[in-house]
CSV table of C-alpha atoms and ligand atoms in Angstrom, one decimal:
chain,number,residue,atom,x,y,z
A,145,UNK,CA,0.0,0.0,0.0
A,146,UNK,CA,1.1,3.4,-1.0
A,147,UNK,CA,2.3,5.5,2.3
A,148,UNK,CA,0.7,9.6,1.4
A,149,UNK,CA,3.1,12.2,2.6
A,150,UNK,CA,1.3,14.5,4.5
A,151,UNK,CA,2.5,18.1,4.2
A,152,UNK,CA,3.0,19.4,7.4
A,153,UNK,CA,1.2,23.1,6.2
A,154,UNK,CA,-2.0,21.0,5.3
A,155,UNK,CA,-2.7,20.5,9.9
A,156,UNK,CA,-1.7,22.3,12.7
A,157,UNK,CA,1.0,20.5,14.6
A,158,UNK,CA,0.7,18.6,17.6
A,159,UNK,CA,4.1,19.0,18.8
A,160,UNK,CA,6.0,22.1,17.0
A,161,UNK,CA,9.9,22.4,18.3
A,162,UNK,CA,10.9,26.1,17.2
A,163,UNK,CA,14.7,26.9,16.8
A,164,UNK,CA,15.7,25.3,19.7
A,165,UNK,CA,19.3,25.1,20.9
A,166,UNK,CA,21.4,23.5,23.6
A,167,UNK,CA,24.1,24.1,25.5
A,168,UNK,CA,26.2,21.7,27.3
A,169,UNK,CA,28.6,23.5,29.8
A,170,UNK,CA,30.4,26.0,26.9
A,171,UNK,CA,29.6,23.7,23.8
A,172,UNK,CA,26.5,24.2,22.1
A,173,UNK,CA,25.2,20.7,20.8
A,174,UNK,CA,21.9,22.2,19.2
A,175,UNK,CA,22.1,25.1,16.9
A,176,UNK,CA,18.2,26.3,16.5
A,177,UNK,CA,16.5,23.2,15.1
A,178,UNK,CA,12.7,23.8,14.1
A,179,UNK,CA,10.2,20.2,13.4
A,180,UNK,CA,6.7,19.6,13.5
A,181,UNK,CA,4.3,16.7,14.0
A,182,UNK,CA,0.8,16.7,12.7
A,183,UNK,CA,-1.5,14.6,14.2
A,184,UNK,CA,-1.3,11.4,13.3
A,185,UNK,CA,2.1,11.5,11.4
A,186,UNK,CA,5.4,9.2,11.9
A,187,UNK,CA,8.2,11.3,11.7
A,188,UNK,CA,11.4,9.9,11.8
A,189,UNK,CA,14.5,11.4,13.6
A,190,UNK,CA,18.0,10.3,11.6
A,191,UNK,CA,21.6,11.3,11.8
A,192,UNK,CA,25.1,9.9,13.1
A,193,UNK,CA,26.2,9.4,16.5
A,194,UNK,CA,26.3,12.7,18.4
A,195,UNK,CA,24.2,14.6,15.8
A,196,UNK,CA,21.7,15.6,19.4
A,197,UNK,CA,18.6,13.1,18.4
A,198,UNK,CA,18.3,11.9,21.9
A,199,UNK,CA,18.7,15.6,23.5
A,200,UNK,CA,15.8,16.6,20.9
A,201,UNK,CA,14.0,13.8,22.1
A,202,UNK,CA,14.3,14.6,25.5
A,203,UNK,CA,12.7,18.2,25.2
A,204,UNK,CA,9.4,16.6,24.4
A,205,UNK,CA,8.7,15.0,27.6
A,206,UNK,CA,11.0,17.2,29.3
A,207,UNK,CA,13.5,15.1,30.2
A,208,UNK,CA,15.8,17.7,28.9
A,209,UNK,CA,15.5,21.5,28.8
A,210,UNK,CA,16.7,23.3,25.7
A,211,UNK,CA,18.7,26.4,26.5
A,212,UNK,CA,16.6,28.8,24.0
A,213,UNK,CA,13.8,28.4,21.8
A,214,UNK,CA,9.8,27.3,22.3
A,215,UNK,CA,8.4,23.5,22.6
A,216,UNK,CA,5.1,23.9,22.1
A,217,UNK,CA,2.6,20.8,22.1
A,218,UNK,CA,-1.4,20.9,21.0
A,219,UNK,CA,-0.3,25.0,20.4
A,220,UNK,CA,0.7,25.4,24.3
A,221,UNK,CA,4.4,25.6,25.6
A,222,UNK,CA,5.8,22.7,27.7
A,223,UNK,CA,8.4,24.9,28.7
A,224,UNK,CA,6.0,26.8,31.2
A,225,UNK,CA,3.7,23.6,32.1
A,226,UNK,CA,3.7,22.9,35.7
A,227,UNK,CA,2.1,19.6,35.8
A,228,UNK,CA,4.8,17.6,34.5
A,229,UNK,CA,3.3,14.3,35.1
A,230,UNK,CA,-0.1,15.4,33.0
A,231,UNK,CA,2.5,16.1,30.1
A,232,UNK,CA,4.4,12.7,30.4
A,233,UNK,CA,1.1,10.9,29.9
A,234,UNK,CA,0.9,12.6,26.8
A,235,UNK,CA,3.6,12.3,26.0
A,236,UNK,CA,4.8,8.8,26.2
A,237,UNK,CA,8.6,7.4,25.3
A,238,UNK,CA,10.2,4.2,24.7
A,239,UNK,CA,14.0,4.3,25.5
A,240,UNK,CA,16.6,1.9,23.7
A,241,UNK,CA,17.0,0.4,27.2
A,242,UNK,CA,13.3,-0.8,28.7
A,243,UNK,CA,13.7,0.1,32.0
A,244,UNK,CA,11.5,-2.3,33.3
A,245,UNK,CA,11.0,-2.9,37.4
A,246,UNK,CA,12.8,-6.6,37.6
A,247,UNK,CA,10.6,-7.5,40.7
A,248,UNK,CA,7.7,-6.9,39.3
A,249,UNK,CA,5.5,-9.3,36.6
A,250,UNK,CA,4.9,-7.7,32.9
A,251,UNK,CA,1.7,-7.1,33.7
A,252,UNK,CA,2.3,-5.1,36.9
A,253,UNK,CA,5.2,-3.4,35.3
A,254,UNK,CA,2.1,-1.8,32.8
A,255,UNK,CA,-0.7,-1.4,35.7
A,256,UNK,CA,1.9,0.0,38.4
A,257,UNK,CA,1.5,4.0,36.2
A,258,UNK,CA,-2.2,3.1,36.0
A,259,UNK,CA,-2.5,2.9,39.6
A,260,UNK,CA,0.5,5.6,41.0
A,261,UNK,CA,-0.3,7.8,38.3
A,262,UNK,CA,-3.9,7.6,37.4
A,263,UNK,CA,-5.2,6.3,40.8
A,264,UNK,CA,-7.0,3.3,39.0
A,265,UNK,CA,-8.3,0.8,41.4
A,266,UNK,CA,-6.2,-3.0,41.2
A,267,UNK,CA,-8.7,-4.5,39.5
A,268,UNK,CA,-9.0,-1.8,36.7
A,269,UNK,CA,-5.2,-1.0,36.2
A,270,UNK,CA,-4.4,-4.8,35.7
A,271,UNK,CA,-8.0,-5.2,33.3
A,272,UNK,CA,-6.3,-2.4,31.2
A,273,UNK,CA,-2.8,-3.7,31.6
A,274,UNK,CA,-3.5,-7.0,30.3
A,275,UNK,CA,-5.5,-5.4,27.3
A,276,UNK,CA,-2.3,-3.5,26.3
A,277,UNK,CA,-0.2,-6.7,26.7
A,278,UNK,CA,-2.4,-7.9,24.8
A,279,UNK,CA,-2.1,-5.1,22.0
A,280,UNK,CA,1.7,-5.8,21.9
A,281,UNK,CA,1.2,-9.7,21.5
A,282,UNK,CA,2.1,-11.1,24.9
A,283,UNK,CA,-1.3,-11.4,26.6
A,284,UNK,CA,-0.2,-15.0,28.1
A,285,UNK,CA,3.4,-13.5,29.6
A,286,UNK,CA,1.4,-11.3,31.8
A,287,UNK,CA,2.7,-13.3,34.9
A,288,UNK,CA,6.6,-13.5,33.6
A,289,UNK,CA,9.1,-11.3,35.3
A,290,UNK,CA,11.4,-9.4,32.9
A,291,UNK,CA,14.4,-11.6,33.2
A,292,UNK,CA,12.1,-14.2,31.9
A,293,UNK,CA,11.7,-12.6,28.5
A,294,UNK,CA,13.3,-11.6,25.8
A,295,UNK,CA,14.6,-8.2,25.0
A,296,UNK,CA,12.2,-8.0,22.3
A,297,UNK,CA,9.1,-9.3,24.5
A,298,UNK,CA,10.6,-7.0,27.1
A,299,UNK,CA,10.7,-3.7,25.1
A,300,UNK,CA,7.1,-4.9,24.3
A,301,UNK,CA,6.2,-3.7,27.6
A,302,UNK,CA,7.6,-0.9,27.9
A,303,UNK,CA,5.4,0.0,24.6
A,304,UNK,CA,2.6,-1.3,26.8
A,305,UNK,CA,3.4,0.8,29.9
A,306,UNK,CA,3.2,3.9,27.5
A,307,UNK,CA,0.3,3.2,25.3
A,308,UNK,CA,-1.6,2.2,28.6
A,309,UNK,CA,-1.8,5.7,29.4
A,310,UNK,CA,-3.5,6.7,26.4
A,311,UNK,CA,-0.7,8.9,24.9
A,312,UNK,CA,-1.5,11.2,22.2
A,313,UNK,CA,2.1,11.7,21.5
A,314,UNK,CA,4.4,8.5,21.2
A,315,UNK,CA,8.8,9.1,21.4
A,316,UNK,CA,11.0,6.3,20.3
A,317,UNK,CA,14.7,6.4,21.2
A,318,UNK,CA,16.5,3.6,19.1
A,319,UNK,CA,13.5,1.0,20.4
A,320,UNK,CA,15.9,-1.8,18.8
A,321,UNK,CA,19.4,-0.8,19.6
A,322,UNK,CA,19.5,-3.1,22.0
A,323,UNK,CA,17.8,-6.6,20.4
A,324,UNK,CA,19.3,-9.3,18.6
A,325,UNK,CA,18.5,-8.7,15.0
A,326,UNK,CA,16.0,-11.3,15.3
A,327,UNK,CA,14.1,-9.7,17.8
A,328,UNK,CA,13.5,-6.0,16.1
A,329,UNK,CA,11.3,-7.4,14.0
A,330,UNK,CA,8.7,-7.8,17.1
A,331,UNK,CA,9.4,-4.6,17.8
A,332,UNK,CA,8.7,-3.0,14.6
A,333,UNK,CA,5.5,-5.1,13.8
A,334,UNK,CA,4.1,-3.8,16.9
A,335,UNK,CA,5.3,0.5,15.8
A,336,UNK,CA,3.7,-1.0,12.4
A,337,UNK,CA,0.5,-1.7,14.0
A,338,UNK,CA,0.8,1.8,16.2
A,339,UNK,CA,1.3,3.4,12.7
A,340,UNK,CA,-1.8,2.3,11.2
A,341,UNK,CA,-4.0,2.7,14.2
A,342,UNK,CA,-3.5,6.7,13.8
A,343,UNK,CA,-1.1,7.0,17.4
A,344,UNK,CA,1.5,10.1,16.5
A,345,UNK,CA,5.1,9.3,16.3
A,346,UNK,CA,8.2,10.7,16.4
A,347,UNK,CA,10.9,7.9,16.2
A,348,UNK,CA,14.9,8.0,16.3
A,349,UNK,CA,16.2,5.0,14.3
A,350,UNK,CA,18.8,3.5,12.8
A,351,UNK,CA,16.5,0.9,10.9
A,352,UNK,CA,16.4,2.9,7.4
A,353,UNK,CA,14.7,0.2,5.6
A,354,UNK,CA,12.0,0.6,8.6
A,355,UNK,CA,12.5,4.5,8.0
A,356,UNK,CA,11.7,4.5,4.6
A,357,UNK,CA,8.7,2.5,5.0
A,358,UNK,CA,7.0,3.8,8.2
A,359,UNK,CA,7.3,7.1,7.8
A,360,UNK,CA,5.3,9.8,6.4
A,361,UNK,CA,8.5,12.3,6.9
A,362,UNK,CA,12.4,11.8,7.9
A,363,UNK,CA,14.3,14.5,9.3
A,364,UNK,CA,18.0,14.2,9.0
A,365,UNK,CA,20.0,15.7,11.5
A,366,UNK,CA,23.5,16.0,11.6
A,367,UNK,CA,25.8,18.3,14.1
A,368,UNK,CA,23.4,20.0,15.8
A,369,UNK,CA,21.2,21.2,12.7
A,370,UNK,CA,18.7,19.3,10.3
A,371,UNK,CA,20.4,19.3,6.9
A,372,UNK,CA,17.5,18.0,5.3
A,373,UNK,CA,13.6,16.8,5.5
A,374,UNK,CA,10.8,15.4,3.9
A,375,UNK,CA,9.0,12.3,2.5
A,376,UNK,CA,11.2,8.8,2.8
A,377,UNK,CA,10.8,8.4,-1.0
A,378,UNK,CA,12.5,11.7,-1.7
A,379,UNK,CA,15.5,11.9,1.0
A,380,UNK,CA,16.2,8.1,0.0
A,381,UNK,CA,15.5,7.8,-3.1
A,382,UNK,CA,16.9,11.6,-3.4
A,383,UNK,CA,19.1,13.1,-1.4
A,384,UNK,CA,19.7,16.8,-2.0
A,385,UNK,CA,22.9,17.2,0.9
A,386,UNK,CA,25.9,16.2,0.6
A,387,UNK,CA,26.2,15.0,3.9
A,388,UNK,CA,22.7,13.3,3.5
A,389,UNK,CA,23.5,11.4,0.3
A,390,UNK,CA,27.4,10.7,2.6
A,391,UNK,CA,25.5,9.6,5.7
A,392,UNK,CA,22.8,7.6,3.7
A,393,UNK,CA,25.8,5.3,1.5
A,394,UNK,CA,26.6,3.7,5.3
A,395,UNK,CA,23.3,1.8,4.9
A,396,UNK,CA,22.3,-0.7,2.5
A,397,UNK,CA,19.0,-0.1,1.2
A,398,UNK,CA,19.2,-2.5,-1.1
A,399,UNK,CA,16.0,-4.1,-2.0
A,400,UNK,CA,13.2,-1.6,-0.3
A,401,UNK,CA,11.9,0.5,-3.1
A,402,UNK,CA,8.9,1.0,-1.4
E,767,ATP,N1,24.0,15.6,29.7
E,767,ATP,C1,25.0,16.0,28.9
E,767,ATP,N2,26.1,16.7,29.2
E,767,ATP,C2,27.0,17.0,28.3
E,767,ATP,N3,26.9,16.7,27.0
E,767,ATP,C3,25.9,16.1,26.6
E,767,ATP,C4,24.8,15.6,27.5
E,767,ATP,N4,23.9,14.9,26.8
E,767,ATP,C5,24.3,14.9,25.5
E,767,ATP,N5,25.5,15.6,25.4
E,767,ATP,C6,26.3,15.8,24.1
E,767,ATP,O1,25.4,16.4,23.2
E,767,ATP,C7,25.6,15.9,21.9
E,767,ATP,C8,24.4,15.2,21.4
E,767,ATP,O2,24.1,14.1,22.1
E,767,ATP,P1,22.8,13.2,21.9
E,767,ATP,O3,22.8,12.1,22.9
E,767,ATP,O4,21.6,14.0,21.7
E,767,ATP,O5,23.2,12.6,20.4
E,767,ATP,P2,22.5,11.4,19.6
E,767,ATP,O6,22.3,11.9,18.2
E,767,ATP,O7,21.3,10.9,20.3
E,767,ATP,O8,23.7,10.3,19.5
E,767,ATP,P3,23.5,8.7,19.5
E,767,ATP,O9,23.1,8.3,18.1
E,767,ATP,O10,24.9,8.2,19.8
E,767,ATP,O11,22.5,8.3,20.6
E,767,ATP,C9,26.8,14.9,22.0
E,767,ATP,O12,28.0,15.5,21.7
E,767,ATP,C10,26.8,14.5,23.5
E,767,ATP,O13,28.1,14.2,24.0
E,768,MG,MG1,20.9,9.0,21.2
């Protein structure tokens, strides 16, 4: 099936970053990067080691802060929100590492939010936990402890945890970094399955092919600036940079013409 590119000017953004910067200490790692998210949209975040994907990342749930410029998300800026919890259900993320409790079961590690965090009774937070475990595929490993599952079933919930409380906004930090190759493509079936089900994504990835299939826009950042953006077929299939079509060759895209 044909994947549309959306043109960003067409919606109003959920999640607008406006020439934002960062500065570590006296070295500045950001220099005024500016990306939107329509509703809906999968937006992928590329670029070499370094380039500040994770830092950008980071401003969205406000896990970082960016030294000058505007976050703004549904039109309002995070920067002066004071409920930071109300945001980070909003905003949900998925880090390369799942960070899951190891004493707690899978399905506790989804309902514990639900109940700390929304106040849910027992009973409801483990209904809705097991019906996002289920979502993910793993409705029968409710019981298992992370140590007892894979690295792919266990970054399965962690997309659980987050999609149980009913993000509108979903951040992906290299979700597959940290699998066995045969394990990312659990992973990706499940963003797949995100994708088509309307949730709004902004992903950092190495997984090009992924990339190039998934997303409706790819935003290729490199030292602190994006060089270049737009629809997969046309940064793929062409590259107007120099340091695009450069960081691009690293890759084998052989075989996805899609
Ligand atoms: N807390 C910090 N203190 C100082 N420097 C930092 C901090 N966090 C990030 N940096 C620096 O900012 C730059 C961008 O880092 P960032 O983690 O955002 O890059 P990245 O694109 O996610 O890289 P990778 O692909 O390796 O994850 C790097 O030079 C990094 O060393
Ligand atoms: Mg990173």
């Amino acid at each position: 099936m044909p994947i549309v590119y959306k043109p960003e000017y067409t919606m109003a953004a959920l999640l607008k970053l406006d020439n934002v910067s960062k500065t570590f200490g006296d070295r500045e790692v950001l220099h005024g990067v500016s990306l939107e998210v329509a509703p809906k949209e999968v937006v992928f975040l590329v670029g070499p080691s370094g380039s500040g994907k994770s830092t950008l990342l980071r401003f969205c749930n406000l896990l970082e802060h960016p030294s000058s410029g505007a976050v703004l998300f549904e039109g309002a800026d995070i920067l002066k929100q004071k409920n930071v919890n109300a945001l980070r259900q909003s905003v949900g993320m998925v880090f390369q590492s799942f960070n899951l409790y190891p004493h707690m079961t899978a399905l506790w590690n989804v309902a514990i939010a639900l109940r700390l965090v929304q106040r849910k009774s027992a009973r409801e937070a483990r209904e809705i936990a097991h019906h996002f475990l289920a979502e993910v595929g793993l409705a029968h490993r409710g019981s298992a402890y992370p140590a007892e599952l894979s690295g792919g079933q266990q970054q399965r919930v962690a997309i659980a945890r987050a999609l149980a409380l009913k993000p509108k906004l979903m951040l992906f930090d290299e979700p597959t970094s940290a699998l066995d190759p045969e394990l990312v493509g659990s992973v990706l079936d499940v963003i797949r399955k995100m994708r088509h089900e309307g949730m709004t994504m902004l992903i950092v990835s190495h997984e090009m092919q992924f990339a190039r299939e998934a997303a409706d826009k790819v935003v290729f950042l490199d030292q602190g600036r994006v060089v270049e953006a737009g629809a997969p077929a046309a940064l793929f299939g062409n590259p107007q940079q120099q340091r695009t079509i450069e960081f691009l060759s690293r890759f084998s895209l052989a075989g996805s013409h899609g």
